Coordinates of C-alpha atoms and ligand atoms in Angstrom, one line a residue:
X18 CA -11.1 91.0 114.0
X19 CA -14.6 90.3 115.2
X20 CA -15.9 86.8 115.1
X21 CA -19.6 86.6 114.3
X22 CA -19.9 82.9 114.9
X23 CA -20.7 81.7 118.4
X24 CA -19.1 78.7 120.0
X25 CA -21.3 75.5 120.4
X26 CA -22.9 75.0 123.8
X27 CA -21.1 72.3 125.8
X28 CA -23.8 69.8 125.0
X29 CA -22.5 69.0 121.5
X30 CA -19.1 67.6 122.0
X31 CA -17.1 65.4 119.7
X32 CA -17.9 61.8 120.6
X33 CA -15.1 59.3 120.5
X34 CA -15.0 57.5 117.2
X35 CA -17.3 59.9 115.4
X36 CA -15.5 62.4 113.3
X37 CA -17.5 65.1 111.5
X38 CA -16.5 67.0 108.4
X39 CA -18.2 69.8 106.5
X40 CA -18.1 70.1 102.7
X41 CA -18.7 73.6 101.5
X42 CA -19.6 73.9 97.8
X43 CA -18.4 77.4 96.8
X44 CA -17.7 76.9 93.1
X45 CA -20.7 78.7 91.7
X46 CA -20.5 82.0 89.7
X47 CA -23.5 83.6 91.3
X48 CA -25.2 84.6 88.0
X49 CA -28.3 85.8 89.8
X50 CA -26.3 88.2 92.0
X51 CA -25.1 90.0 88.9
X52 CA -21.7 90.8 87.5
X53 CA -18.7 90.6 89.8
X54 CA -16.4 88.1 91.6
X55 CA -17.7 84.6 92.1
X56 CA -20.5 84.7 94.7
X57 CA -18.6 83.0 97.5
X58 CA -15.8 85.7 97.3
X59 CA -18.2 88.6 97.4
X60 CA -17.9 90.4 100.8
X61 CA -20.4 91.0 103.6
X62 CA -19.2 93.9 105.8
X63 CA -15.7 93.5 104.3
X64 CA -15.4 89.7 104.9
X65 CA -15.8 87.2 102.0
X66 CA -19.1 85.2 102.2
X67 CA -17.1 82.0 102.1
X68 CA -15.1 83.0 105.3
X69 CA -18.4 83.7 107.1
X70 CA -19.6 80.2 106.0
X71 CA -16.5 78.4 107.1
X72 CA -16.7 80.2 110.5
X73 CA -20.3 79.0 110.8
X74 CA -19.1 75.4 110.4
X75 CA -16.0 75.8 112.5
X76 CA -18.2 77.3 115.3
X77 CA -19.5 73.8 116.0
X78 CA -17.2 72.1 118.4
X79 CA -18.1 68.8 116.7
X80 CA -16.7 69.8 113.3
X81 CA -13.0 69.0 112.9
X82 CA -12.5 69.3 109.2
X83 CA -13.8 71.8 106.6
X84 CA -13.5 70.9 102.8
X85 CA -14.0 74.0 100.7
X86 CA -14.8 73.4 97.1
X87 CA -13.5 76.4 95.2
X88 CA -14.2 77.9 91.8
X89 CA -12.3 75.6 89.3
X90 CA -9.7 78.3 88.6
X91 CA -9.7 79.8 92.1
X92 CA -8.4 77.1 94.4
X93 CA -5.1 78.9 95.1
X94 CA -6.9 82.2 95.8
X95 CA -9.3 80.5 98.2
X96 CA -6.4 78.7 100.0
X97 CA -4.6 82.0 100.7
X98 CA -7.9 83.7 101.7
X99 CA -8.4 80.9 104.3
X100 CA -4.9 81.2 105.5
X101 CA -5.2 84.9 105.9
X102 CA -8.4 84.7 108.0
X103 CA -7.7 81.5 109.9
X104 CA -5.0 82.8 112.1
X105 CA -5.6 86.5 112.9
X106 CA -2.4 88.4 113.4
X107 CA -0.4 85.2 112.5
X108 CA -1.0 83.8 116.0
X109 CA -1.6 80.0 116.0
X110 CA -4.6 78.9 118.0
X111 CA -7.0 81.6 116.7
X112 CA -10.7 80.9 116.5
X113 CA -10.2 78.2 113.9
X114 CA -7.4 76.5 115.9
X115 CA -9.1 73.1 116.2
X116 CA -10.5 72.9 112.7
X117 CA -8.5 71.7 109.7
X118 CA -9.0 73.0 106.1
X119 CA -8.7 71.4 102.7
X120 CA -9.4 73.3 99.4
X121 CA -10.3 71.4 96.2
X122 CA -11.4 72.8 92.8
X123 CA -15.1 72.4 92.0
X124 CA -17.1 71.3 88.9
X125 CA -19.7 72.6 86.5
X126 CA -22.7 71.8 88.7
X127 CA -23.3 71.9 92.5
X128 CA -23.7 68.1 92.4
X129 CA -20.3 67.7 90.8
X130 CA -18.7 70.1 93.2
X131 CA -20.1 68.3 96.3
X132 CA -18.9 65.0 94.8
X133 CA -15.4 66.4 94.4
X134 CA -15.5 67.6 98.0
X135 CA -16.5 64.1 99.2
X136 CA -13.7 62.6 97.2
X137 CA -11.2 64.7 99.3
X138 CA -12.5 63.4 102.7
X139 CA -10.1 61.3 104.7
X140 CA -11.5 57.8 105.6
X141 CA -12.0 58.5 109.3
X142 CA -14.9 60.9 108.9
X143 CA -18.2 59.1 109.5
X144 CA -20.6 62.0 109.4
X145 CA -20.5 64.7 106.7
X146 CA -22.4 68.1 106.5
X147 CA -22.9 69.7 103.2
X148 CA -23.3 73.5 103.5
X149 CA -23.7 76.1 100.8
X150 CA -21.1 78.9 100.9
X151 CA -24.1 81.0 99.9
X152 CA -25.7 80.6 103.4
X153 CA -23.0 82.4 105.3
X154 CA -25.0 83.3 108.4
X155 CA -26.4 80.0 109.6
X156 CA -26.4 80.0 113.5
X157 CA -24.3 77.3 115.2
X158 CA -27.4 76.0 117.0
X159 CA -28.9 74.9 113.7
X160 CA -25.6 73.2 112.7
X161 CA -25.6 71.3 116.0
X162 CA -29.2 70.3 115.7
X163 CA -28.5 68.7 112.3
X164 CA -25.5 66.9 113.8
X165 CA -27.5 65.6 116.7
X166 CA -30.2 64.1 114.5
X167 CA -27.6 62.3 112.4
X168 CA -26.0 61.0 115.6
X169 CA -29.4 59.7 116.7
X170 CA -29.5 57.5 113.6
X171 CA -31.0 59.4 110.7
X172 CA -29.1 58.7 107.4
X173 CA -30.0 62.2 106.1
X174 CA -31.1 65.4 108.0
X175 CA -32.2 68.7 106.5
X176 CA -33.0 72.0 108.3
X177 CA -36.1 73.6 107.0
X178 CA -38.8 76.2 107.6
X179 CA -42.5 76.4 107.0
X180 CA -43.4 78.6 104.0
X181 CA -44.8 82.1 104.2
X182 CA -46.2 82.1 100.7
X183 CA -48.7 79.7 99.2
X184 CA -47.1 77.6 96.4
X185 CA -48.7 76.8 93.0
X186 CA -47.5 74.0 90.7
X187 CA -47.8 75.3 87.1
X188 CA -47.2 74.1 83.6
X189 CA -44.1 76.3 82.9
X190 CA -44.5 78.6 79.9
X191 CA -42.1 78.2 76.9
X192 CA -41.5 82.0 77.0
X193 CA -40.8 83.6 80.3
X194 CA -43.5 86.1 81.3
X195 CA -46.3 84.3 79.4
X196 CA -49.3 83.3 81.6
X197 CA -48.8 79.8 83.0
X198 CA -51.7 77.3 83.8
X199 CA -52.0 76.2 87.4
X200 CA -51.8 72.5 87.8
X201 CA -52.1 72.1 91.6
X202 CA -51.9 73.9 95.0
X203 CA -50.1 71.7 97.5
X204 CA -51.3 72.2 101.1
X205 CA -49.0 74.8 102.5
X206 CA -48.9 73.4 106.0
X207 CA -47.2 70.2 104.7
X208 CA -44.5 72.1 102.8
X209 CA -41.0 73.1 104.1
X210 CA -38.3 75.3 102.5
X211 CA -35.0 73.4 103.0
X212 CA -31.7 75.0 103.9
X213 CA -28.2 73.8 104.7
X214 CA -26.2 72.4 106.4
X215 CA -27.7 69.0 105.4
X216 CA -26.2 66.2 107.5
X217 CA -25.5 62.6 106.4
X218 CA -24.1 59.3 107.3
X219 CA -21.0 59.6 105.1
X220 CA -21.3 56.1 103.5
X221 CA -24.9 56.8 102.6
X222 CA -24.2 60.1 100.9
X223 CA -21.2 58.6 99.0
X224 CA -23.5 55.8 97.7
X225 CA -26.2 58.3 96.7
X226 CA -23.6 60.3 94.7
X227 CA -22.5 57.0 93.0
X228 CA -26.0 55.9 92.2
X229 CA -28.1 59.0 91.4
X230 CA -27.1 60.8 88.2
X231 CA -30.2 63.1 87.7
X232 CA -29.6 66.7 88.3
X233 CA -30.8 67.6 91.7
X234 CA -30.9 70.8 93.7
X235 CA -30.1 69.3 97.1
X236 CA -28.2 66.4 98.5
X237 CA -31.0 64.9 100.6
X238 CA -33.1 64.3 97.6
X239 CA -30.4 61.9 96.3
X240 CA -30.8 59.9 99.5
X241 CA -34.6 59.9 99.1
X242 CA -34.0 58.4 95.7
X243 CA -32.2 55.5 97.3
X244 CA -35.4 54.9 99.3
X245 CA -33.9 55.9 102.6
X246 CA -35.5 58.0 105.3
X247 CA -34.7 61.7 105.3
X248 CA -35.8 63.8 108.3
X249 CA -36.4 67.6 108.7
X250 CA -35.3 69.5 111.8
X251 CA -36.1 73.2 112.4
X252 CA -34.1 75.6 110.2
X253 CA -33.4 79.3 111.0
X254 CA -34.4 82.5 109.2
X255 CA -30.7 83.6 109.3
X256 CA -29.8 80.5 107.3
X257 CA -31.3 82.1 104.1
X258 CA -29.4 81.7 100.8
X259 CA -27.8 84.8 99.4
X260 CA -29.1 84.6 95.8
X261 CA -30.1 88.1 94.5
X262 CA -28.7 91.6 95.2
X263 CA -31.3 92.3 97.9
X264 CA -30.1 89.3 99.9
X265 CA -26.7 91.1 100.3
X266 CA -28.5 94.0 102.0
X267 CA -30.4 91.6 104.3
X268 CA -27.2 89.7 105.2
X269 CA -25.3 92.9 106.1
X270 CA -28.3 94.0 108.3
X271 CA -28.2 90.6 110.1
X272 CA -24.4 91.1 110.8
X273 CA -25.1 94.7 112.0
X274 CA -27.8 93.4 114.4
X275 CA -25.4 90.7 115.7
X276 CA -22.7 93.2 116.4
X277 CA -25.2 95.4 118.4
X278 CA -26.4 92.4 120.4
X279 CA -22.8 91.3 121.0
X280 CA -22.0 94.7 122.4
X281 CA -19.3 95.6 119.7
Ligands
CTP312 N1 -22.0 75.6 93.6 C1 -20.9 74.9 93.4 N2 -20.5 74.5 92.1 C2 -21.3 74.8 91.1 C3 -22.5 75.6 91.3 C4 -22.8 76.0 92.6 O1 -20.1 74.6 94.4 N3 -20.9 74.4 89.9 C5 -22.3 76.1 95.0 C6 -22.4 77.6 95.1 O2 -21.1 78.2 95.2 C7 -23.3 77.9 96.3 C8 -24.1 76.6 96.4 O3 -23.6 75.7 95.4 O4 -22.5 78.0 97.5 C9 -25.6 76.9 96.1 O5 -25.7 77.3 94.7 P1 -26.4 78.7 94.2 O6 -26.9 79.5 95.4 O7 -27.2 78.4 93.1 O8 -25.0 79.5 93.8 P2 -24.5 79.8 92.3 O9 -24.7 78.6 91.4 O10 -23.2 80.4 92.4 O11 -25.6 81.0 91.9 P3 -26.4 81.2 90.5 O12 -27.2 79.9 90.4 O13 -27.2 82.4 90.7 O14 -25.3 81.2 89.5
MG313 MG1 -26.8 77.9 91.0

């Protein structure tokens, strides 16, 4: 089996006393992707998106535990999927040899699913990454850059990219498709599109989940609501979120390009 993830450079090694876990929310249906299996179980070049995402986290030498938050009725299926891919050919010590796995059932919202993943973390993990299963192709360098910034003391770190499009704030129409009045045009150079993995001091993220109850679309904004500093590090174009059918085409093209570059 080919392994599209790349090992971390030697610079990012586990530090004594700092254990790092990744929580992967994978419990969504993927409504925008159209009918079919839950999004995380849809395949890219024959391998489920979730497996690509787990490999992307396990590729970082610093990550020693991955908590997968499965669709509520799909935890057993996800567990056997991970077992099947973790040890190719049944040989212990495959590419996931130094990374442990836990599977827990998810909730109705992404926020609930992340909370259920955090609840399953053993106490010794001090840094936690939260990574969407729907971003299966994030490069390990991005993962390591997030970890590095948390280690340097930021309570919350998000990878992000500048925007290509100008963004307008509107008064949303009651009926989709109706013209919408523009309220403002934020200065594009000051905006960033955020990705995952987002990295956190574990205690801070747990407190954010206990305190903030509003529905939010990312974890860092909960830390912002606590009044704590959140920093952005450079994201990567391959960390895009698979949301709509065209994104599947792009993801498979990225995998094909990697295989060419890797000489497969
Ligand atoms: N997620 C989750 N639990 C939910 C909803 C979403 O764990 N109740 C996860 C998804 O599996 C995904 C990530 O959160 O990995 C980002 O969400 P999104 O891209 O919106 O995925 P879906 O909610 O599955 O897609 P859609 O909104 O189109 O239904
Ligand atoms: Mg969603």
